[in-house]
Amino acid sequence: MRSDGVFKLVLAVSIAAIFALFQVGANHLFKESDSESSHFVRESQIRKLHNQDASLNIPFLDKISKYWYVGGETEIRNAGSIRLTRAGGTDQYGLILSNGMGDNTIDNFETIVTLKISPKEGSKPRALMGDGVAVVVTAEKDFLRQDLTSSYARKQYEINSGGVMVGDTSMMGLPLNLPGMAVIIDTFKNQGRTRVAVPFLDVILNTSPKTQAYDLESDGARTTALKLNQGKIKLKKSLMQGDTTKLRLIYLESENFLKIDIQYAEEGDYWIELFQTHLKEPLPRNDETNQRYIGISALTGELSQTVDILSVETNEFHLKDKDDTSNDFAKEIELYFIQEYNEKIALEEDSEQRWKMSKSQPRYEVNEINEMPAKKQVHGKSQFLKNFIVFFIIITTLYLASVYVRVSMKHVISSKRHRSKSVGLLPH
């Protein structure tokens, strides 16, 4: 009787342990599946729509003549590139700027500029180059108008624009106090006290042309416009060696969110994040047209370099039949960033109800929208493998436990039979 009680106790404990193990495994299995599927089973409703009017690609001439201003010594090669400056040409500048004739009402968007910065052919590997390149999103375009040649017209424009200095090119080919955001790639160190070696990048925001300006001579150190990055952002030397490089600007006006990435030729299709922030106020718009204009410029001084623009691609983020400032847009753009950029946006509970972008990794692979199912499929395979391992462990444990119980039962029965036979042999 005593052995029967022990056996029943062991059997009960074994069954309870198996049940508990199964519960833990099942919870883990379904919890993982639910948390992952919430982001990857349903595709975001955000759509990335190409803005042709704010983009440029081969052939260039037709698009340039309709939707862009051209300034300085810019050379247009219809089936090649847009050359802003040329190595060997000192004290040059060149620029292109969207003219607002097309759709420049860009709120939530990305712009990708593909460019090449090259030294003079045959120059030494470490030869000095200069001065740099700027990519801007600005509220002003009329400083390039052809009818600003008279002093009266220039003065009138400066008054109407809030003080934009017509004719100045010291912000890498653009007016030093141009309103808007400027991403400046510096390829020559003017200031000896600048510790970071070229090339490096700065991001500035000008909201008041009368009081704010970029300072070229100090490599931006004495800039009175708002400098968004704390220190110089170091870039790779390959940027100045003629390699094809892509610069990506992502701006979400609904969240006042700005993100800047770079893609080097030697890195393949991988993007490297350079900078991200939440702005305190939106990027400036043109007061009359409510538009923002995209510009790329380059400048040389005593030193020179060739700057070629290979393409400009602008895409906008939209939610069908919904206002881009709605709560639905906020939820969908969070899901979109996880799926498209491998990034997560979390809602921040503060007085302004801003979002906060939490960077998941400094380097990541970008897939186009039509590649999204493949990305989900890869993730699904990984999740399936994890689930299979957990399920296999549970089944194996159950099997081993059942074998143990069966062997134990046989052992007990065998012991009982042996004991009964032994008892039957005792003399009366």
Short mmCIF file of C-alpha atoms in Angstrom, two decimals:
data_model
loop_
_atom_site.label_atom_id
_atom_site.label_comp_id
_atom_site.label_asym_id
_atom_site.label_seq_id
_atom_site.Cartn_x
_atom_site.Cartn_y
_atom_site.Cartn_z
CA MET A 1 0.00 0.00 0.00
CA ARG A 2 2.82 2.34 0.84
CA SER A 3 4.49 1.82 -2.54
CA ASP A 4 1.15 2.45 -4.27
CA GLY A 5 0.88 5.81 -2.53
CA VAL A 6 4.40 6.80 -3.54
CA PHE A 7 3.73 5.77 -7.12
CA LYS A 8 0.52 7.80 -7.28
CA LEU A 9 2.32 10.82 -5.83
CA VAL A 10 5.13 10.55 -8.40
CA LEU A 11 2.58 10.15 -11.18
CA ALA A 12 0.59 13.20 -10.03
CA VAL A 13 3.74 15.36 -9.76
CA SER A 14 4.89 14.24 -13.22
CA ILE A 15 1.54 15.08 -14.80
CA ALA A 16 1.50 18.50 -13.08
CA ALA A 17 5.06 19.23 -14.24
CA ILE A 18 4.25 18.23 -17.80
CA PHE A 19 1.13 20.41 -17.81
CA ALA A 20 3.06 23.39 -16.40
CA LEU A 21 5.80 22.97 -18.99
CA PHE A 22 3.23 22.78 -21.76
CA GLN A 23 1.53 25.96 -20.50
CA VAL A 24 4.82 27.90 -20.38
CA GLY A 25 5.80 26.73 -23.84
CA ALA A 26 2.40 27.50 -25.32
CA ASN A 27 2.33 30.97 -23.76
CA HIS A 28 5.79 31.71 -25.12
CA LEU A 29 4.81 30.41 -28.52
CA PHE A 30 1.64 32.45 -28.86
CA LYS A 31 3.04 35.55 -27.18
CA GLU A 32 5.95 35.67 -29.61
CA SER A 33 3.65 35.03 -32.52
CA ASP A 34 1.16 37.72 -31.48
CA SER A 35 3.78 40.40 -30.79
CA GLU A 36 5.55 39.81 -34.08
CA SER A 37 2.43 39.38 -36.17
CA SER A 38 1.05 42.70 -34.92
CA HIS A 39 3.79 44.37 -36.98
CA PHE A 40 4.38 41.94 -39.80
CA VAL A 41 1.11 40.16 -40.59
CA ARG A 42 -0.73 43.36 -41.55
CA GLU A 43 0.93 45.70 -43.99
CA SER A 44 0.85 49.41 -43.20
CA GLN A 45 -1.74 51.47 -45.10
CA ILE A 46 0.81 54.25 -45.69
CA ARG A 47 1.77 54.55 -49.33
CA LYS A 48 5.01 56.03 -50.62
CA LEU A 49 4.08 58.02 -53.73
CA HIS A 50 6.69 59.30 -56.15
CA ASN A 51 6.66 63.08 -56.67
CA GLN A 52 7.89 63.51 -60.25
CA ASP A 53 7.86 67.31 -60.14
CA ALA A 54 10.35 67.41 -57.26
CA SER A 55 12.55 64.66 -58.74
CA LEU A 56 15.22 64.51 -61.45
CA ASN A 57 16.55 61.65 -63.53
CA ILE A 58 17.84 60.92 -67.02
CA PRO A 59 16.98 62.53 -69.44
CA PHE A 60 17.39 65.78 -67.52
CA LEU A 61 16.70 68.65 -69.93
CA ASP A 62 12.93 68.34 -70.28
CA LYS A 63 12.33 68.12 -66.51
CA ILE A 64 14.89 70.83 -65.70
CA SER A 65 13.34 73.30 -68.14
CA LYS A 66 9.85 72.81 -66.66
CA TYR A 67 10.27 72.42 -62.93
CA TRP A 68 13.74 73.62 -61.87
CA TYR A 69 15.82 76.76 -61.73
CA VAL A 70 19.50 76.53 -62.68
CA GLY A 71 22.17 78.91 -61.38
CA GLY A 72 25.91 79.56 -61.54
CA GLU A 73 28.19 77.50 -63.79
CA THR A 74 25.93 74.44 -63.78
CA GLU A 75 26.34 72.16 -66.82
CA ILE A 76 23.50 69.85 -67.86
CA ARG A 77 24.44 66.60 -69.60
CA ASN A 78 21.06 65.29 -70.72
CA ALA A 79 21.99 61.60 -70.62
CA GLY A 80 24.74 61.90 -68.04
CA SER A 81 24.74 64.16 -65.00
CA ILE A 82 24.13 67.66 -63.72
CA ARG A 83 27.59 69.12 -63.06
CA LEU A 84 27.47 71.88 -60.46
CA THR A 85 31.22 72.58 -60.29
CA ARG A 86 34.25 71.34 -62.20
CA ALA A 87 37.67 70.39 -60.83
CA GLY A 88 40.14 73.04 -61.95
CA GLY A 89 37.50 75.76 -61.98
CA THR A 90 38.20 78.03 -58.99
CA ASP A 91 35.70 80.45 -57.42
CA GLN A 92 32.77 78.69 -59.02
CA TYR A 93 29.32 77.82 -57.84
CA GLY A 94 26.45 75.87 -59.31
CA LEU A 95 22.95 75.05 -58.13
CA ILE A 96 19.57 73.64 -59.04
CA LEU A 97 16.34 74.51 -57.22
CA SER A 98 12.77 73.34 -57.77
CA ASN A 99 10.78 76.31 -59.07
CA GLY A 100 7.30 75.57 -57.71
CA MET A 101 5.70 75.12 -61.13
CA GLY A 102 4.95 71.52 -60.24
CA ASP A 103 3.88 69.94 -56.95
CA ASN A 104 6.16 71.27 -54.22
CA THR A 105 3.62 71.08 -51.39
CA ILE A 106 5.66 68.46 -49.60
CA ASP A 107 4.76 67.69 -45.97
CA ASN A 108 5.69 64.09 -45.11
CA PHE A 109 8.39 63.04 -47.54
CA GLU A 110 11.82 61.64 -48.31
CA THR A 111 14.33 63.05 -50.78
CA ILE A 112 17.28 60.98 -52.00
CA VAL A 113 20.13 62.81 -53.75
CA THR A 114 22.62 60.66 -55.66
CA LEU A 115 25.90 62.47 -56.28
CA LYS A 116 29.62 62.15 -56.95
CA ILE A 117 32.36 64.43 -55.58
CA SER A 118 35.62 63.94 -57.47
CA PRO A 119 39.12 65.45 -57.31
CA LYS A 120 40.96 66.74 -60.35
CA GLU A 121 41.92 63.90 -62.66
CA GLY A 122 45.48 62.76 -62.04
CA SER A 123 45.74 64.51 -58.66
CA LYS A 124 47.45 62.89 -55.68
CA PRO A 125 45.30 60.70 -53.39
CA ARG A 126 45.41 63.19 -50.51
CA ALA A 127 45.20 66.35 -52.60
CA LEU A 128 43.18 69.18 -51.06
CA MET A 129 39.71 69.86 -52.47
CA GLY A 130 36.98 72.38 -51.79
CA ASP A 131 34.68 73.80 -50.76
CA GLY A 132 31.56 71.69 -50.38
CA VAL A 133 27.96 70.82 -51.19
CA ALA A 134 24.59 71.83 -49.70
CA VAL A 135 21.20 70.11 -49.92
CA VAL A 136 18.36 72.38 -48.81
CA VAL A 137 14.63 72.37 -48.20
CA THR A 138 13.80 76.07 -48.37
CA ALA A 139 10.87 78.47 -48.39
CA GLU A 140 12.50 80.79 -50.98
CA LYS A 141 13.20 80.41 -54.68
CA ASP A 142 12.90 83.88 -56.19
CA PHE A 143 16.51 84.87 -55.43
CA LEU A 144 17.25 83.06 -58.73
CA ARG A 145 14.77 85.07 -60.80
CA GLN A 146 16.24 86.74 -63.88
CA ASP A 147 14.53 90.09 -63.21
CA LEU A 148 16.48 90.82 -60.03
CA THR A 149 19.34 92.50 -61.89
CA SER A 150 18.45 96.06 -60.92
CA SER A 151 19.32 97.34 -57.46
CA TYR A 152 15.70 98.37 -56.90
CA ALA A 153 14.36 94.88 -57.72
CA ARG A 154 16.96 93.26 -55.48
CA LYS A 155 16.17 95.60 -52.61
CA GLN A 156 12.45 95.01 -52.99
CA TYR A 157 12.96 91.25 -52.97
CA GLU A 158 15.12 91.39 -49.85
CA ILE A 159 12.35 93.29 -48.06
CA ASN A 160 9.64 90.86 -49.19
CA SER A 161 11.70 87.76 -48.38
CA GLY A 162 12.66 88.87 -44.90
CA GLY A 163 16.22 89.81 -45.83
CA VAL A 164 17.52 87.03 -48.11
CA MET A 165 20.81 88.26 -49.59
CA VAL A 166 20.49 88.08 -53.37
CA GLY A 167 23.80 87.32 -55.09
CA ASP A 168 25.49 85.78 -52.05
CA THR A 169 26.77 82.23 -52.60
CA SER A 170 28.76 81.57 -49.42
CA MET A 171 26.52 78.74 -48.17
CA MET A 172 28.04 76.31 -50.65
CA GLY A 173 26.53 78.18 -53.61
CA LEU A 174 23.40 79.50 -51.87
CA PRO A 175 22.64 82.71 -49.94
CA LEU A 176 24.14 82.43 -46.45
CA ASN A 177 20.82 83.38 -44.80
CA LEU A 178 18.44 81.29 -46.92
CA PRO A 179 15.42 80.26 -44.79
CA GLY A 180 14.84 76.56 -44.30
CA MET A 181 16.95 73.51 -43.53
CA ALA A 182 20.42 73.04 -45.02
CA VAL A 183 22.48 69.85 -44.95
CA ILE A 184 26.06 70.98 -45.58
CA ILE A 185 28.84 68.63 -46.69
CA ASP A 186 32.17 70.38 -46.07
CA THR A 187 35.18 69.12 -48.06
CA PHE A 188 37.73 71.78 -47.03
CA LYS A 189 38.68 72.80 -43.52
CA ASN A 190 38.93 76.60 -43.37
CA GLN A 191 39.22 76.78 -39.60
CA GLY A 192 42.41 75.31 -38.15
CA ARG A 193 40.68 74.67 -34.84
CA THR A 194 38.14 72.36 -36.44
CA ARG A 195 39.20 68.99 -35.02
CA VAL A 196 37.24 66.73 -37.34
CA ALA A 197 38.93 65.90 -40.64
CA VAL A 198 37.05 66.48 -43.88
CA PRO A 199 34.61 65.50 -45.11
CA PHE A 200 32.09 66.30 -42.39
CA LEU A 201 28.44 67.29 -42.27
CA ASP A 202 26.38 69.95 -40.49
CA VAL A 203 22.61 70.42 -40.34
CA ILE A 204 21.28 73.94 -39.78
CA LEU A 205 17.82 75.50 -39.63
CA ASN A 206 17.22 79.14 -40.53
CA THR A 207 13.87 80.61 -39.49
CA SER A 208 14.84 84.31 -39.53
CA PRO A 209 17.00 85.54 -42.46
CA LYS A 210 17.40 88.96 -40.81
CA THR A 211 19.22 87.56 -37.79
CA GLN A 212 20.49 84.09 -38.80
CA ALA A 213 23.17 83.06 -41.28
CA TYR A 214 25.74 80.38 -42.12
CA ASP A 215 29.43 81.21 -41.68
CA LEU A 216 31.73 79.60 -44.25
CA GLU A 217 35.06 80.90 -42.93
CA SER A 218 34.63 79.16 -39.56
CA ASP A 219 33.34 75.92 -41.14
CA GLY A 220 29.98 76.72 -39.61
CA ALA A 221 31.29 77.28 -36.07
CA ARG A 222 30.14 80.92 -35.98
CA THR A 223 26.84 80.18 -37.70
CA THR A 224 23.99 82.14 -36.12
CA ALA A 225 21.28 79.89 -37.56
CA LEU A 226 20.12 77.02 -35.37
CA LYS A 227 22.65 74.19 -35.59
CA LEU A 228 20.77 70.92 -35.17
CA ASN A 229 23.75 68.58 -34.69
CA GLN A 230 25.94 69.02 -31.60
CA GLY A 231 29.29 68.19 -33.22
CA LYS A 232 30.59 67.72 -36.73
CA ILE A 233 29.22 64.53 -38.28
CA LYS A 234 32.17 62.62 -39.72
CA LEU A 235 31.82 61.21 -43.23
CA LYS A 236 33.93 58.64 -45.07
CA LYS A 237 36.84 59.69 -47.28
CA SER A 238 35.37 57.70 -50.16
CA LEU A 239 32.82 60.51 -50.49
CA MET A 240 35.59 62.70 -51.98
CA GLN A 241 37.10 60.04 -54.26
CA GLY A 242 34.50 59.95 -57.01
CA ASP A 243 32.40 57.16 -55.52
CA THR A 244 28.64 57.30 -56.02
CA THR A 245 27.03 58.39 -52.75
CA LYS A 246 23.39 58.78 -51.75
CA LEU A 247 22.09 61.22 -49.16
CA ARG A 248 18.56 60.68 -47.84
CA LEU A 249 16.44 63.27 -46.01
CA ILE A 250 13.24 62.08 -44.30
CA TYR A 251 10.90 64.70 -42.89
CA LEU A 252 7.49 64.15 -41.24
CA GLU A 253 5.79 67.48 -40.72
CA SER A 254 2.95 65.85 -38.77
CA GLU A 255 5.54 64.89 -36.11
CA ASN A 256 8.22 67.54 -36.83
CA PHE A 257 10.60 64.63 -37.27
CA LEU A 258 13.82 64.83 -39.29
CA LYS A 259 16.15 61.97 -40.21
CA ILE A 260 19.27 61.99 -42.41
CA ASP A 261 20.98 58.87 -43.77
CA ILE A 262 23.85 58.18 -46.15
CA GLN A 263 24.66 55.28 -48.45
CA TYR A 264 28.26 54.73 -49.57
CA ALA A 265 29.10 52.73 -52.69
CA GLU A 266 31.39 50.44 -50.68
CA GLU A 267 28.54 49.62 -48.29
CA GLY A 268 26.29 48.26 -51.02
CA ASP A 269 22.57 48.83 -50.43
CA TYR A 270 22.95 49.59 -46.72
CA TRP A 271 22.01 52.96 -45.27
CA ILE A 272 23.88 54.49 -42.35
CA GLU A 273 22.03 56.89 -40.11
CA LEU A 274 23.83 60.20 -39.61
CA PHE A 275 21.30 62.21 -37.65
CA GLN A 276 17.73 62.34 -36.37
CA THR A 277 15.77 64.75 -34.21
CA HIS A 278 12.39 66.24 -33.40
CA LEU A 279 12.27 69.88 -34.43
CA LYS A 280 10.66 72.48 -32.18
CA GLU A 281 8.87 74.01 -35.15
CA PRO A 282 8.07 72.94 -38.73
CA LEU A 283 10.38 73.64 -41.63
CA PRO A 284 9.53 77.06 -43.13
CA ARG A 285 7.09 77.30 -46.05
CA ASN A 286 6.69 79.99 -48.67
CA ASP A 287 4.11 82.48 -47.37
CA GLU A 288 2.41 82.89 -50.75
CA THR A 289 2.47 79.39 -52.23
CA ASN A 290 2.62 77.27 -49.05
CA GLN A 291 5.36 75.26 -50.78
CA ARG A 292 8.86 74.06 -49.92
CA TYR A 293 11.60 73.92 -52.54
CA ILE A 294 14.40 71.38 -52.86
CA GLY A 295 17.84 72.61 -53.84
CA ILE A 296 21.35 71.21 -54.33
CA SER A 297 24.38 73.46 -54.69
CA ALA A 298 28.19 73.35 -54.71
CA LEU A 299 30.99 75.89 -54.25
CA THR A 300 34.71 76.11 -55.02
CA GLY A 301 37.28 78.65 -53.86
CA GLU A 302 41.02 78.57 -54.44
CA LEU A 303 40.64 74.81 -54.38
CA SER A 304 38.17 72.97 -56.55
CA GLN A 305 36.36 69.69 -57.13
CA THR A 306 33.87 68.17 -59.53
CA VAL A 307 30.34 67.76 -58.16
CA ASP A 308 27.93 65.73 -60.29
CA ILE A 309 24.27 65.17 -59.46
CA LEU A 310 23.12 61.82 -60.86
CA SER A 311 19.51 61.89 -59.66
CA VAL A 312 17.06 63.43 -57.21
CA GLU A 313 14.19 61.24 -56.00
CA THR A 314 11.37 62.64 -53.88
CA ASN A 315 8.62 60.44 -52.42
CA GLU A 316 5.69 61.45 -50.23
CA PHE A 317 4.01 59.44 -47.45
CA HIS A 318 0.21 59.43 -47.65
CA LEU A 319 -2.67 57.56 -46.00
CA LYS A 320 -5.58 57.03 -48.38
CA ASP A 321 -8.67 59.15 -47.61
CA LYS A 322 -7.14 60.35 -44.32
CA ASP A 323 -5.66 63.63 -43.17
CA ASP A 324 -1.90 63.33 -42.63
CA THR A 325 -2.32 64.92 -39.18
CA SER A 326 -4.90 62.37 -38.00
CA ASN A 327 -4.39 59.73 -35.32
CA ASP A 328 -4.81 57.05 -37.98
CA PHE A 329 -1.86 58.49 -39.88
CA ALA A 330 0.22 58.49 -36.67
CA LYS A 331 -0.47 54.80 -36.05
CA GLU A 332 0.10 53.78 -39.65
CA ILE A 333 3.35 55.72 -40.06
CA GLU A 334 4.71 53.93 -36.98
CA LEU A 335 3.94 50.56 -38.54
CA TYR A 336 5.33 51.74 -41.88
CA PHE A 337 8.66 52.77 -40.38
CA ILE A 338 9.06 49.36 -38.74
CA GLN A 339 8.36 47.55 -42.00
CA GLU A 340 10.13 49.86 -44.45
CA TYR A 341 13.07 51.27 -42.48
CA ASN A 342 13.42 48.75 -39.64
CA GLU A 343 12.81 51.67 -37.26
CA LYS A 344 10.28 52.16 -34.47
CA ILE A 345 8.33 55.31 -33.67
CA ALA A 346 6.88 55.49 -30.15
CA LEU A 347 4.23 57.97 -29.04
CA GLU A 348 5.61 60.30 -26.41
CA GLU A 349 3.27 61.52 -23.65
CA ASP A 350 4.29 65.16 -23.35
CA SER A 351 2.64 68.55 -23.65
CA GLU A 352 3.10 68.74 -27.42
CA GLN A 353 2.15 65.08 -28.09
CA ARG A 354 5.27 64.59 -30.18
CA TRP A 355 6.57 61.27 -31.30
CA LYS A 356 9.95 59.96 -30.43
CA MET A 357 12.00 57.94 -32.89
CA SER A 358 13.94 55.17 -31.18
CA LYS A 359 16.77 53.97 -33.42
CA SER A 360 16.92 50.22 -33.51
CA GLN A 361 20.19 49.94 -35.39
CA PRO A 362 22.67 52.39 -36.93
CA ARG A 363 22.85 50.57 -40.22
CA TYR A 364 20.03 48.82 -41.99
CA GLU A 365 18.87 47.60 -45.33
CA VAL A 366 16.19 49.51 -47.19
CA ASN A 367 13.61 47.66 -49.29
CA GLU A 368 11.20 49.19 -51.77
CA ILE A 369 7.47 48.81 -51.16
CA ASN A 370 7.17 46.04 -53.73
CA GLU A 371 9.78 44.07 -51.79
CA MET A 372 7.78 44.17 -48.56
CA PRO A 373 6.31 40.64 -48.85
CA ALA A 374 9.82 39.22 -49.23
CA LYS A 375 10.90 41.02 -46.09
CA LYS A 376 7.92 39.64 -44.19
CA GLN A 377 8.60 36.19 -45.57
CA VAL A 378 12.19 36.22 -44.28
CA HIS A 379 10.96 37.28 -40.87
CA GLY A 380 8.22 34.63 -40.98
CA LYS A 381 10.82 31.91 -41.60
CA SER A 382 12.83 33.05 -38.61
CA GLN A 383 9.72 33.07 -36.40
CA PHE A 384 8.66 29.65 -37.68
CA LEU A 385 12.08 28.22 -36.77
CA LYS A 386 11.85 29.58 -33.22
CA ASN A 387 8.31 28.24 -32.80
CA PHE A 388 9.35 24.85 -34.16
CA ILE A 389 12.23 24.59 -31.67
CA VAL A 390 9.93 25.41 -28.74
CA PHE A 391 7.31 22.95 -29.98
CA PHE A 392 9.96 20.24 -30.47
CA ILE A 393 11.25 20.70 -26.91
CA ILE A 394 7.71 20.39 -25.51
CA ILE A 395 6.92 17.23 -27.53
CA THR A 396 10.27 15.64 -26.62
CA THR A 397 9.73 16.37 -22.93
CA LEU A 398 6.21 14.93 -23.07
CA TYR A 399 7.49 11.80 -24.78
CA LEU A 400 10.32 11.25 -22.28
CA ALA A 401 7.94 11.86 -19.38
CA SER A 402 5.44 9.33 -20.77
CA VAL A 403 8.23 6.76 -21.22
CA TYR A 404 9.32 7.35 -17.64
CA VAL A 405 5.75 6.88 -16.35
CA ARG A 406 5.24 3.67 -18.38
CA VAL A 407 8.55 2.19 -17.22
CA SER A 408 7.76 3.12 -13.63
CA MET A 409 4.33 1.49 -13.86
CA LYS A 410 5.82 -1.69 -15.32
CA HIS A 411 8.44 -1.73 -12.60
CA VAL A 412 5.81 -1.39 -9.86
CA ILE A 413 3.58 -4.10 -11.40
CA SER A 414 6.56 -6.40 -11.81
CA SER A 415 7.57 -5.81 -8.20
CA LYS A 416 4.04 -6.62 -7.01
CA ARG A 417 3.95 -9.88 -8.98
CA HIS A 418 7.36 -10.89 -7.71
CA ARG A 419 6.32 -10.14 -4.14
CA SER A 420 3.08 -12.12 -4.49
CA LYS A 421 4.93 -15.12 -5.88
CA SER A 422 7.44 -14.94 -3.06
CA VAL A 423 4.61 -14.84 -0.52
CA GLY A 424 2.96 -17.87 -2.17
CA LEU A 425 6.13 -19.95 -1.62
CA LEU A 426 6.13 -19.52 2.15
CA PRO A 427 5.19 -22.70 4.12
CA HIS A 428 1.79 -22.79 5.88
#
